[in-house]
Amino acid sequence: MTENLGVIGKKSAPRSGVERVVNAPLPTVFGEFQAVGYLDHDRGDEQVALVHGNISGDVLTRLHSECLTGDAFGSRHCECGDQLSSALRAVVAEGSGVVVYLRGHEGRGIGLLAKLRAMALQAEGLDTVEANLALGLPVDARDYGVAARILDDLGVRSVRLMSNNPRKREALVRHGIQVAEQVPLLIPPCENNITYLRTKRERLDHHLPHLDAVAHWS
């Protein structure tokens, strides 16, 4: 049986540690995507890029860090699940684009159990930065090199990056992907995540101007 590779083309040979393994159609509640599966030989992670339409030019792109609690369980501690849904809707509305779902990025790269430990400390009054440091862990251990290599394999050289995090833009540029525009991905905050979001703005330099509208929340 011949593998259906759709508009993506032939499987890539392993290079820079990342190998394209499979391409499969993925109908979703947001629209039709091609799920392009990769193996990161350097870290052993399985990665996936969701591609919609024929991608060319400055491609609307989201690099989404894995977040089991937000993406799968609907946690209100963060805005991750809503950001993923919004990015997928935006790509479909645009008519084309890519969402790279980055495995191994749980808890800004510290892993699921460590993230839960950090969340427990946050419930006791520490912020997200203080909690990681109290556990002897880095504040942000994510590496976006694999995302850049996936985009390169897909033929994406320039992106309109859906992100509020300047470090994502800097990382892509450092790895040879041009960022033509950084597109805000702002989710209305709730009482459960307002402190977390303010910490991201004040201590991690995320661009979150919409938080000013809820300055009355403690």
Tab-separated table of N, CA and C in Angstrom, residues 58-207:
chain	number	residue	atom	x	y	z
A	58	ASP	N	4.572	33.944	3.928
A	58	ASP	CA	4.663	34.127	5.380
A	58	ASP	C	3.539	33.314	6.019
A	59	VAL	N	3.884	32.133	6.518
A	59	VAL	CA	2.889	31.152	6.938
A	59	VAL	C	2.410	31.428	8.362
A	60	LEU	N	1.097	31.503	8.537
A	60	LEU	CA	0.547	31.641	9.881
A	60	LEU	C	0.895	30.382	10.679
A	61	THR	N	1.590	30.576	11.798
A	61	THR	CA	2.205	29.442	12.502
A	61	THR	C	2.064	29.596	14.012
A	62	ARG	N	1.817	28.477	14.650
A	62	ARG	CA	1.818	28.415	16.110
A	62	ARG	C	2.776	27.323	16.549
A	63	LEU	N	3.690	27.629	17.465
A	63	LEU	CA	4.497	26.624	18.140
A	63	LEU	C	3.836	26.408	19.499
A	64	HIS	N	3.192	25.263	19.672
A	64	HIS	CA	2.427	25.040	20.895
A	64	HIS	C	3.124	24.026	21.786
A	65	SER	N	3.502	24.475	22.966
A	65	SER	CA	4.148	23.594	23.934
A	65	SER	C	3.129	22.662	24.570
A	66	GLU	N	3.446	21.379	24.585
A	66	GLU	CA	2.574	20.376	25.184
A	66	GLU	C	2.158	20.783	26.596
A	67	CYS	N	0.853	20.667	26.879
A	67	CYS	CA	0.325	20.964	28.217
A	67	CYS	C	-0.842	20.029	28.459
A	68	LEU	N	-0.588	18.892	29.062
A	68	LEU	CA	-1.641	17.900	29.273
A	68	LEU	C	-2.795	18.471	30.087
A	69	THR	N	-2.480	19.187	31.154
A	69	THR	CA	-3.535	19.685	32.035
A	69	THR	C	-4.424	20.698	31.321
A	70	GLY	N	-3.836	21.540	30.486
A	70	GLY	CA	-4.619	22.543	29.773
A	70	GLY	C	-5.230	22.025	28.494
A	71	ASP	N	-4.445	21.321	27.685
A	71	ASP	CA	-4.899	20.875	26.368
A	71	ASP	C	-5.943	19.767	26.462
A	72	ALA	N	-5.741	18.815	27.389
A	72	ALA	CA	-6.625	17.655	27.476
A	72	ALA	C	-7.672	17.778	28.581
A	73	PHE	N	-7.283	18.359	29.721
A	73	PHE	CA	-8.170	18.368	30.878
A	73	PHE	C	-8.910	19.691	31.073
A	74	GLY	N	-8.589	20.686	30.253
A	74	GLY	CA	-9.286	21.969	30.364
A	74	GLY	C	-8.953	22.756	31.603
A	75	SER	N	-7.717	22.628	32.097
A	75	SER	CA	-7.306	23.355	33.292
A	75	SER	C	-7.486	24.858	33.109
A	76	ARG	N	-7.972	25.520	34.156
A	76	ARG	CA	-8.084	26.974	34.157
A	76	ARG	C	-6.887	27.626	34.834
A	77	HIS	N	-5.922	26.796	35.208
A	77	HIS	CA	-4.698	27.334	35.813
A	77	HIS	C	-3.879	28.090	34.784
A	78	CYS	N	-4.019	27.712	33.506
A	78	CYS	CA	-3.290	28.354	32.420
A	78	CYS	C	-4.267	28.626	31.280
A	79	GLU	N	-3.770	29.196	30.186
A	79	GLU	CA	-4.605	29.474	29.024
A	79	GLU	C	-4.248	28.586	27.842
A	80	CYS	N	-3.463	27.521	28.092
A	80	CYS	CA	-2.898	26.724	27.001
A	80	CYS	C	-3.944	26.074	26.106
A	81	GLY	N	-4.941	25.435	26.710
A	81	GLY	CA	-5.952	24.768	25.910
A	81	GLY	C	-6.697	25.732	25.012
A	82	ASP	N	-7.050	26.895	25.543
A	82	ASP	CA	-7.743	27.903	24.742
A	82	ASP	C	-6.843	28.447	23.644
A	83	GLN	N	-5.561	28.596	23.921
A	83	GLN	CA	-4.632	29.063	22.898
A	83	GLN	C	-4.517	28.060	21.750
A	84	LEU	N	-4.464	26.772	22.090
A	84	LEU	CA	-4.381	25.751	21.046
A	84	LEU	C	-5.627	25.783	20.169
A	85	SER	N	-6.803	25.829	20.777
A	85	SER	CA	-8.040	25.886	20.008
A	85	SER	C	-8.100	27.142	19.146
A	86	SER	N	-7.709	28.275	19.711
A	86	SER	CA	-7.736	29.533	18.964
A	86	SER	C	-6.774	29.503	17.785
A	87	ALA	N	-5.610	28.897	17.986
A	87	ALA	CA	-4.630	28.809	16.900
A	87	ALA	C	-5.148	27.938	15.762
A	88	LEU	N	-5.760	26.799	16.095
A	88	LEU	CA	-6.303	25.918	15.058
A	88	LEU	C	-7.434	26.608	14.305
A	89	ARG	N	-8.293	27.331	15.009
A	89	ARG	CA	-9.367	28.070	14.340
A	89	ARG	C	-8.794	29.156	13.425
A	90	ALA	N	-7.761	29.844	13.901
A	90	ALA	CA	-7.168	30.927	13.120
A	90	ALA	C	-6.542	30.409	11.830
A	91	VAL	N	-5.883	29.263	11.912
A	91	VAL	CA	-5.265	28.678	10.728
A	91	VAL	C	-6.325	28.322	9.694
A	92	VAL	N	-7.416	27.718	10.154
A	92	VAL	CA	-8.492	27.347	9.228
A	92	VAL	C	-9.135	28.604	8.636
A	93	ALA	N	-9.360	29.627	9.459
A	93	ALA	CA	-9.939	30.879	8.963
A	93	ALA	C	-9.022	31.547	7.942
A	94	GLU	N	-7.726	31.411	8.136
A	94	GLU	CA	-6.735	31.971	7.214
A	94	GLU	C	-6.737	31.228	5.890
A	95	GLY	N	-7.099	29.943	5.923
A	95	GLY	CA	-7.074	29.124	4.715
A	95	GLY	C	-5.833	28.268	4.593
A	96	SER	N	-4.820	28.571	5.405
A	96	SER	CA	-3.595	27.767	5.414
A	96	SER	C	-2.781	28.134	6.646
A	97	GLY	N	-1.922	27.209	7.052
A	97	GLY	CA	-1.064	27.476	8.193
A	97	GLY	C	-0.598	26.203	8.862
A	98	VAL	N	0.187	26.358	9.914
A	98	VAL	CA	0.811	25.237	10.603
A	98	VAL	C	0.730	25.435	12.111
A	99	VAL	N	0.369	24.372	12.809
A	99	VAL	CA	0.496	24.332	14.266
A	99	VAL	C	1.456	23.203	14.601
A	100	VAL	N	2.623	23.544	15.135
A	100	VAL	CA	3.606	22.542	15.557
A	100	VAL	C	3.369	22.262	17.031
A	101	TYR	N	2.979	21.010	17.329
A	101	TYR	CA	2.706	20.623	18.715
A	101	TYR	C	3.969	19.987	19.286
A	102	LEU	N	4.552	20.649	20.285
A	102	LEU	CA	5.886	20.291	20.768
A	102	LEU	C	5.813	19.420	22.014
A	103	ARG	N	6.049	18.132	21.808
A	103	ARG	CA	6.135	17.193	22.920
A	103	ARG	C	7.428	17.451	23.703
A	104	GLY	N	7.414	17.103	24.982
A	104	GLY	CA	8.594	17.322	25.813
A	104	GLY	C	8.695	18.727	26.378
A	105	HIS	N	7.662	19.548	26.112
A	105	HIS	CA	7.662	20.932	26.613
A	105	HIS	C	6.778	21.109	27.834
A	106	GLU	N	6.266	20.006	28.373
A	106	GLU	CA	5.352	20.081	29.524
A	106	GLU	C	5.968	20.895	30.659
A	107	GLY	N	5.186	21.855	31.165
A	107	GLY	CA	5.667	22.668	32.282
A	107	GLY	C	6.878	23.511	31.928
A	108	ARG	N	6.878	24.078	30.712
A	108	ARG	CA	8.026	24.825	30.184
A	108	ARG	C	9.293	23.966	30.208
A	109	GLY	N	9.087	22.661	29.955
A	109	GLY	CA	10.219	21.763	29.766
A	109	GLY	C	10.657	20.988	30.988
A	110	ILE	N	9.945	21.119	32.129
A	110	ILE	CA	10.394	20.409	33.338
A	110	ILE	C	9.695	19.061	33.513
A	111	GLY	N	8.654	18.787	32.722
A	111	GLY	CA	7.965	17.509	32.815
A	111	GLY	C	6.677	17.595	33.629
A	112	LEU	N	5.816	16.588	33.442
A	112	LEU	CA	4.480	16.625	34.034
A	112	LEU	C	4.500	16.597	35.560
A	113	LEU	N	5.224	15.648	36.152
A	113	LEU	CA	5.201	15.537	37.608
A	113	LEU	C	5.827	16.758	38.268
A	114	ALA	N	6.911	17.250	37.694
A	114	ALA	CA	7.528	18.461	38.242
A	114	ALA	C	6.577	19.647	38.103
A	115	LYS	N	5.844	19.707	36.998
A	115	LYS	CA	4.875	20.792	36.833
A	115	LYS	C	3.796	20.722	37.905
A	116	LEU	N	3.308	19.514	38.197
A	116	LEU	CA	2.295	19.370	39.233
A	116	LEU	C	2.848	19.774	40.601
A	117	ARG	N	4.117	19.431	40.863
A	117	ARG	CA	4.727	19.869	42.123
A	117	ARG	C	4.804	21.395	42.179
A	118	ALA	N	5.144	22.005	41.056
A	118	ALA	CA	5.205	23.463	41.007
A	118	ALA	C	3.818	24.070	41.203
A	119	MET	N	2.805	23.438	40.626
A	119	MET	CA	1.437	23.929	40.818
A	119	MET	C	1.019	23.843	42.286
A	120	ALA	N	1.451	22.789	42.973
A	120	ALA	CA	1.145	22.662	44.403
A	120	ALA	C	1.780	23.802	45.195
A	121	LEU	N	3.006	24.162	44.823
A	121	LEU	CA	3.667	25.282	45.496
A	121	LEU	C	2.980	26.610	45.175
A	122	GLN	N	2.481	26.734	43.953
A	122	GLN	CA	1.750	27.953	43.597
A	122	GLN	C	0.463	28.075	44.416
A	123	ALA	N	-0.169	26.944	44.712
A	123	ALA	CA	-1.373	26.965	45.541
A	123	ALA	C	-1.062	27.438	46.954
A	124	GLU	N	0.224	27.314	47.349
A	124	GLU	CA	0.643	27.771	48.675
A	124	GLU	C	1.129	29.213	48.663
A	125	GLY	N	1.145	29.848	47.478
A	125	GLY	CA	1.471	31.268	47.425
A	125	GLY	C	2.649	31.660	46.566
A	126	LEU	N	3.456	30.696	46.091
A	126	LEU	CA	4.561	31.043	45.212
A	126	LEU	C	4.037	31.325	43.808
A	127	ASP	N	4.764	32.158	43.050
A	127	ASP	CA	4.388	32.319	41.648
A	127	ASP	C	5.078	31.241	40.816
A	128	THR	N	4.791	31.199	39.520
A	128	THR	CA	5.287	30.109	38.680
A	128	THR	C	6.804	30.095	38.559
A	129	VAL	N	7.418	31.262	38.606
A	129	VAL	CA	8.879	31.335	38.554
A	129	VAL	C	9.476	30.867	39.873
A	130	GLU	N	8.952	31.385	40.975
A	130	GLU	CA	9.451	31.007	42.306
A	130	GLU	C	9.293	29.507	42.552
A	131	ALA	N	8.183	28.931	42.076
A	131	ALA	CA	7.923	27.507	42.302
A	131	ALA	C	8.965	26.642	41.610
A	132	ASN	N	9.276	26.955	40.368
A	132	ASN	CA	10.303	26.189	39.660
A	132	ASN	C	11.648	26.289	40.364
A	133	LEU	N	12.006	27.495	40.753
A	133	LEU	CA	13.295	27.699	41.409
A	133	LEU	C	13.338	26.993	42.769
A	134	ALA	N	12.221	26.984	43.484
A	134	ALA	CA	12.167	26.301	44.780
A	134	ALA	C	12.385	24.804	44.634
A	135	LEU	N	12.028	24.267	43.476
A	135	LEU	CA	12.238	22.842	43.198
A	135	LEU	C	13.629	22.566	42.616
A	136	GLY	N	14.432	23.607	42.478
A	136	GLY	CA	15.766	23.449	41.903
A	136	GLY	C	15.732	23.221	40.404
A	137	LEU	N	14.705	23.737	39.743
A	137	LEU	CA	14.504	23.513	38.311
A	137	LEU	C	14.618	24.829	37.550
A	138	PRO	N	14.932	24.759	36.255
A	138	PRO	CA	14.996	25.990	35.458
A	138	PRO	C	13.619	26.609	35.293
A	139	VAL	N	13.592	27.904	35.130
A	139	VAL	CA	12.329	28.605	34.917
A	139	VAL	C	11.721	28.218	33.576
A	140	ASP	N	12.568	28.070	32.552
A	140	ASP	CA	12.093	27.686	31.219
A	140	ASP	C	13.195	26.872	30.551
A	141	ALA	N	12.936	25.579	30.345
A	141	ALA	CA	13.943	24.675	29.777
A	141	ALA	C	13.615	24.279	28.337
A	142	ARG	N	12.703	24.989	27.695
A	142	ARG	CA	12.277	24.596	26.351
A	142	ARG	C	13.315	24.938	25.293
A	143	ASP	N	13.397	24.073	24.289
A	143	ASP	CA	14.282	24.268	23.147
A	143	ASP	C	13.411	24.234	21.890
A	144	TYR	N	13.513	25.269	21.064
A	144	TYR	CA	12.676	25.365	19.878
A	144	TYR	C	13.410	24.963	18.598
A	145	GLY	N	14.604	24.387	18.762
A	145	GLY	CA	15.361	23.955	17.585
A	145	GLY	C	14.608	22.926	16.761
A	146	VAL	N	13.938	21.988	17.424
A	146	VAL	CA	13.202	20.952	16.697
A	146	VAL	C	12.051	21.577	15.918
A	147	ALA	N	11.414	22.600	16.460
A	147	ALA	CA	10.335	23.276	15.744
A	147	ALA	C	10.866	23.928	14.473
A	148	ALA	N	12.016	24.568	14.564
A	148	ALA	CA	12.614	25.190	13.382
A	148	ALA	C	12.950	24.149	12.325
A	149	ARG	N	13.446	22.983	12.751
A	149	ARG	CA	13.792	21.945	11.781
A	149	ARG	C	12.545	21.353	11.130
A	150	ILE	N	11.459	21.247	11.889
A	150	ILE	CA	10.200	20.770	11.317
A	150	ILE	C	9.684	21.772	10.285
A	151	LEU	N	9.694	23.050	10.620
A	151	LEU	CA	9.248	24.061	9.674
A	151	LEU	C	10.099	24.041	8.407
A	152	ASP	N	11.391	23.905	8.584
A	152	ASP	CA	12.287	23.838	7.431
A	152	ASP	C	11.946	22.636	6.551
A	153	ASP	N	11.666	21.501	7.168
A	153	ASP	CA	11.319	20.307	6.410
A	153	ASP	C	10.011	20.500	5.636
A	154	LEU	N	9.091	21.259	6.194
A	154	LEU	CA	7.821	21.531	5.527
A	154	LEU	C	7.949	22.599	4.448
A	155	GLY	N	9.121	23.178	4.314
A	155	GLY	CA	9.334	24.218	3.317
A	155	GLY	C	8.943	25.603	3.787
A	156	VAL	N	8.763	25.760	5.094
A	156	VAL	CA	8.386	27.054	5.666
A	156	VAL	C	9.651	27.820	6.024
A	157	ARG	N	9.839	28.970	5.401
A	157	ARG	CA	11.037	29.778	5.649
A	157	ARG	C	10.721	31.055	6.424
A	158	SER	N	9.456	31.487	6.352
A	158	SER	CA	9.049	32.726	7.015
A	158	SER	C	7.663	32.512	7.610
A	159	VAL	N	7.468	33.014	8.836
A	159	VAL	CA	6.201	32.774	9.537
A	159	VAL	C	5.606	34.067	10.069
A	160	ARG	N	4.295	34.036	10.231
A	160	ARG	CA	3.570	34.987	11.067
A	160	ARG	C	3.265	34.206	12.331
A	161	LEU	N	4.005	34.490	13.374
A	161	LEU	CA	4.042	33.645	14.561
A	161	LEU	C	2.964	34.032	15.562
A	162	MET	N	2.049	33.098	15.830
A	162	MET	CA	1.023	33.330	16.838
A	162	MET	C	1.603	33.040	18.217
A	163	SER	N	1.987	34.094	18.917
A	163	SER	CA	2.613	33.923	20.231
A	163	SER	C	2.695	35.257	20.944
A	164	ASN	N	2.646	35.191	22.272
A	164	ASN	CA	2.881	36.373	23.105
A	164	ASN	C	4.271	36.350	23.731
A	165	ASN	N	5.031	35.312	23.407
A	165	ASN	CA	6.321	35.055	24.048
A	165	ASN	C	7.467	35.476	23.123
A	166	PRO	N	8.207	36.531	23.460
A	166	PRO	CA	9.289	36.989	22.581
A	166	PRO	C	10.396	35.958	22.414
A	167	ARG	N	10.545	35.032	23.360
A	167	ARG	CA	11.619	34.046	23.266
A	167	ARG	C	11.386	33.066	22.115
A	168	LYS	N	10.130	32.814	21.786
A	168	LYS	CA	9.844	31.940	20.648
A	168	LYS	C	10.319	32.589	19.349
A	169	ARG	N	10.023	33.865	19.214
A	169	ARG	CA	10.480	34.588	18.024
A	169	ARG	C	12.001	34.570	17.948
A	170	GLU	N	12.649	34.894	19.037
A	170	GLU	CA	14.113	34.926	19.054
A	170	GLU	C	14.699	33.567	18.703
A	171	ALA	N	14.093	32.499	19.217
A	171	ALA	CA	14.614	31.153	18.959
A	171	ALA	C	14.481	30.784	17.492
A	172	LEU	N	13.335	31.081	16.888
A	172	LEU	CA	13.161	30.755	15.470
A	172	LEU	C	14.163	31.511	14.605
A	173	VAL	N	14.327	32.788	14.882
A	173	VAL	CA	15.280	33.589	14.107
A	173	VAL	C	16.691	33.033	14.268
A	174	ARG	N	17.026	32.651	15.484
A	174	ARG	CA	18.351	32.093	15.752
A	174	ARG	C	18.580	30.799	14.974
A	175	HIS	N	17.500	30.057	14.724
A	175	HIS	CA	17.602	28.788	14.001
A	175	HIS	C	17.304	28.927	12.513
A	176	GLY	N	17.249	30.160	12.024
A	176	GLY	CA	17.177	30.366	10.578
A	176	GLY	C	15.791	30.521	9.988
A	177	ILE	N	14.738	30.630	10.834
A	177	ILE	CA	13.384	30.857	10.337
A	177	ILE	C	13.055	32.339	10.510
A	178	GLN	N	12.647	32.980	9.431
A	178	GLN	CA	12.306	34.391	9.493
A	178	GLN	C	10.936	34.572	10.130
A	179	VAL	N	10.806	35.588	10.978
A	179	VAL	CA	9.519	35.912	11.588
A	179	VAL	C	9.069	37.254	11.023
A	180	ALA	N	8.118	37.188	10.094
A	180	ALA	CA	7.643	38.400	9.443
A	180	ALA	C	6.757	39.232	10.357
A	181	GLU	N	6.073	38.556	11.267
A	181	GLU	CA	5.145	39.240	12.179
A	181	GLU	C	4.906	38.358	13.391
A	182	GLN	N	4.741	38.981	14.555
A	182	GLN	CA	4.319	38.251	15.741
A	182	GLN	C	2.860	38.612	16.005
A	183	VAL	N	1.988	37.608	15.910
A	183	VAL	CA	0.548	37.807	16.015
A	183	VAL	C	0.110	37.488	17.438
A	184	PRO	N	-0.482	38.442	18.156
A	184	PRO	CA	-0.927	38.165	19.536
A	184	PRO	C	-1.950	37.032	19.575
A	185	LEU	N	-1.874	36.248	20.630
A	185	LEU	CA	-2.841	35.172	20.851
A	185	LEU	C	-3.364	35.348	22.278
A	186	LEU	N	-4.266	36.312	22.440
A	186	LEU	CA	-4.705	36.752	23.754
A	186	LEU	C	-6.017	36.079	24.137
A	187	ILE	N	-6.008	35.401	25.273
A	187	ILE	CA	-7.174	34.699	25.789
A	187	ILE	C	-7.695	35.456	27.012
A	188	PRO	N	-8.991	35.724	27.089
A	188	PRO	CA	-9.516	36.414	28.273
A	188	PRO	C	-9.148	35.660	29.551
A	189	PRO	N	-8.590	36.352	30.531
A	189	PRO	CA	-8.178	35.683	31.766
A	189	PRO	C	-9.377	35.362	32.650
A	190	CYS	N	-9.138	34.503	33.628
A	190	CYS	CA	-10.151	34.211	34.644
A	190	CYS	C	-9.487	34.347	36.013
A	191	GLU	N	-10.278	34.248	37.054
A	191	GLU	CA	-9.728	34.435	38.398
A	191	GLU	C	-8.716	33.358	38.755
A	192	ASN	N	-8.820	32.186	38.142
A	192	ASN	CA	-7.893	31.104	38.444
A	192	ASN	C	-6.514	31.304	37.832
A	193	ASN	N	-6.427	32.058	36.730
A	193	ASN	CA	-5.121	32.171	36.069
A	193	ASN	C	-4.570	33.587	36.012
A	194	ILE	N	-5.263	34.548	36.588
A	194	ILE	CA	-4.803	35.929	36.461
A	194	ILE	C	-3.424	36.139	37.096
A	195	THR	N	-3.175	35.529	38.250
A	195	THR	CA	-1.857	35.681	38.879
A	195	THR	C	-0.773	35.041	38.032
A	196	TYR	N	-1.054	33.859	37.492
A	196	TYR	CA	-0.113	33.166	36.613
A	196	TYR	C	0.208	34.021	35.385
A	197	LEU	N	-0.828	34.621	34.779
A	197	LEU	CA	-0.618	35.425	33.579
A	197	LEU	C	0.155	36.698	33.894
A	198	ARG	N	-0.136	37.294	35.032
A	198	ARG	CA	0.613	38.502	35.408
A	198	ARG	C	2.087	38.179	35.632
A	199	THR	N	2.361	37.022	36.195
A	199	THR	CA	3.759	36.616	36.373
A	199	THR	C	4.438	36.416	35.026
A	200	LYS	N	3.715	35.828	34.069
A	200	LYS	CA	4.290	35.654	32.730
A	200	LYS	C	4.620	37.010	32.103
A	201	ARG	N	3.763	37.998	32.345
A	201	ARG	CA	4.029	39.320	31.777
A	201	ARG	C	5.170	40.023	32.504
A	202	GLU	N	5.144	39.979	33.830
A	202	GLU	CA	6.091	40.775	34.614
A	202	GLU	C	7.461	40.130	34.737
A	203	ARG	N	7.529	38.787	34.731
A	203	ARG	CA	8.801	38.119	34.979
A	203	ARG	C	9.337	37.336	33.780
A	204	LEU	N	8.458	37.042	32.802
A	204	LEU	CA	8.882	36.284	31.636
A	204	LEU	C	8.713	37.070	30.332
A	205	ASP	N	8.340	38.353	30.458
A	205	ASP	CA	8.299	39.292	29.329
A	205	ASP	C	7.263	38.952	28.264
A	206	HIS	N	6.223	38.193	28.620
A	206	HIS	CA	5.167	37.932	27.648
A	206	HIS	C	4.373	39.213	27.411
A	207	HIS	N	3.960	39.402	26.155
A	207	HIS	CA	3.207	40.606	25.789
A	207	HIS	C	1.722	40.322	26.012
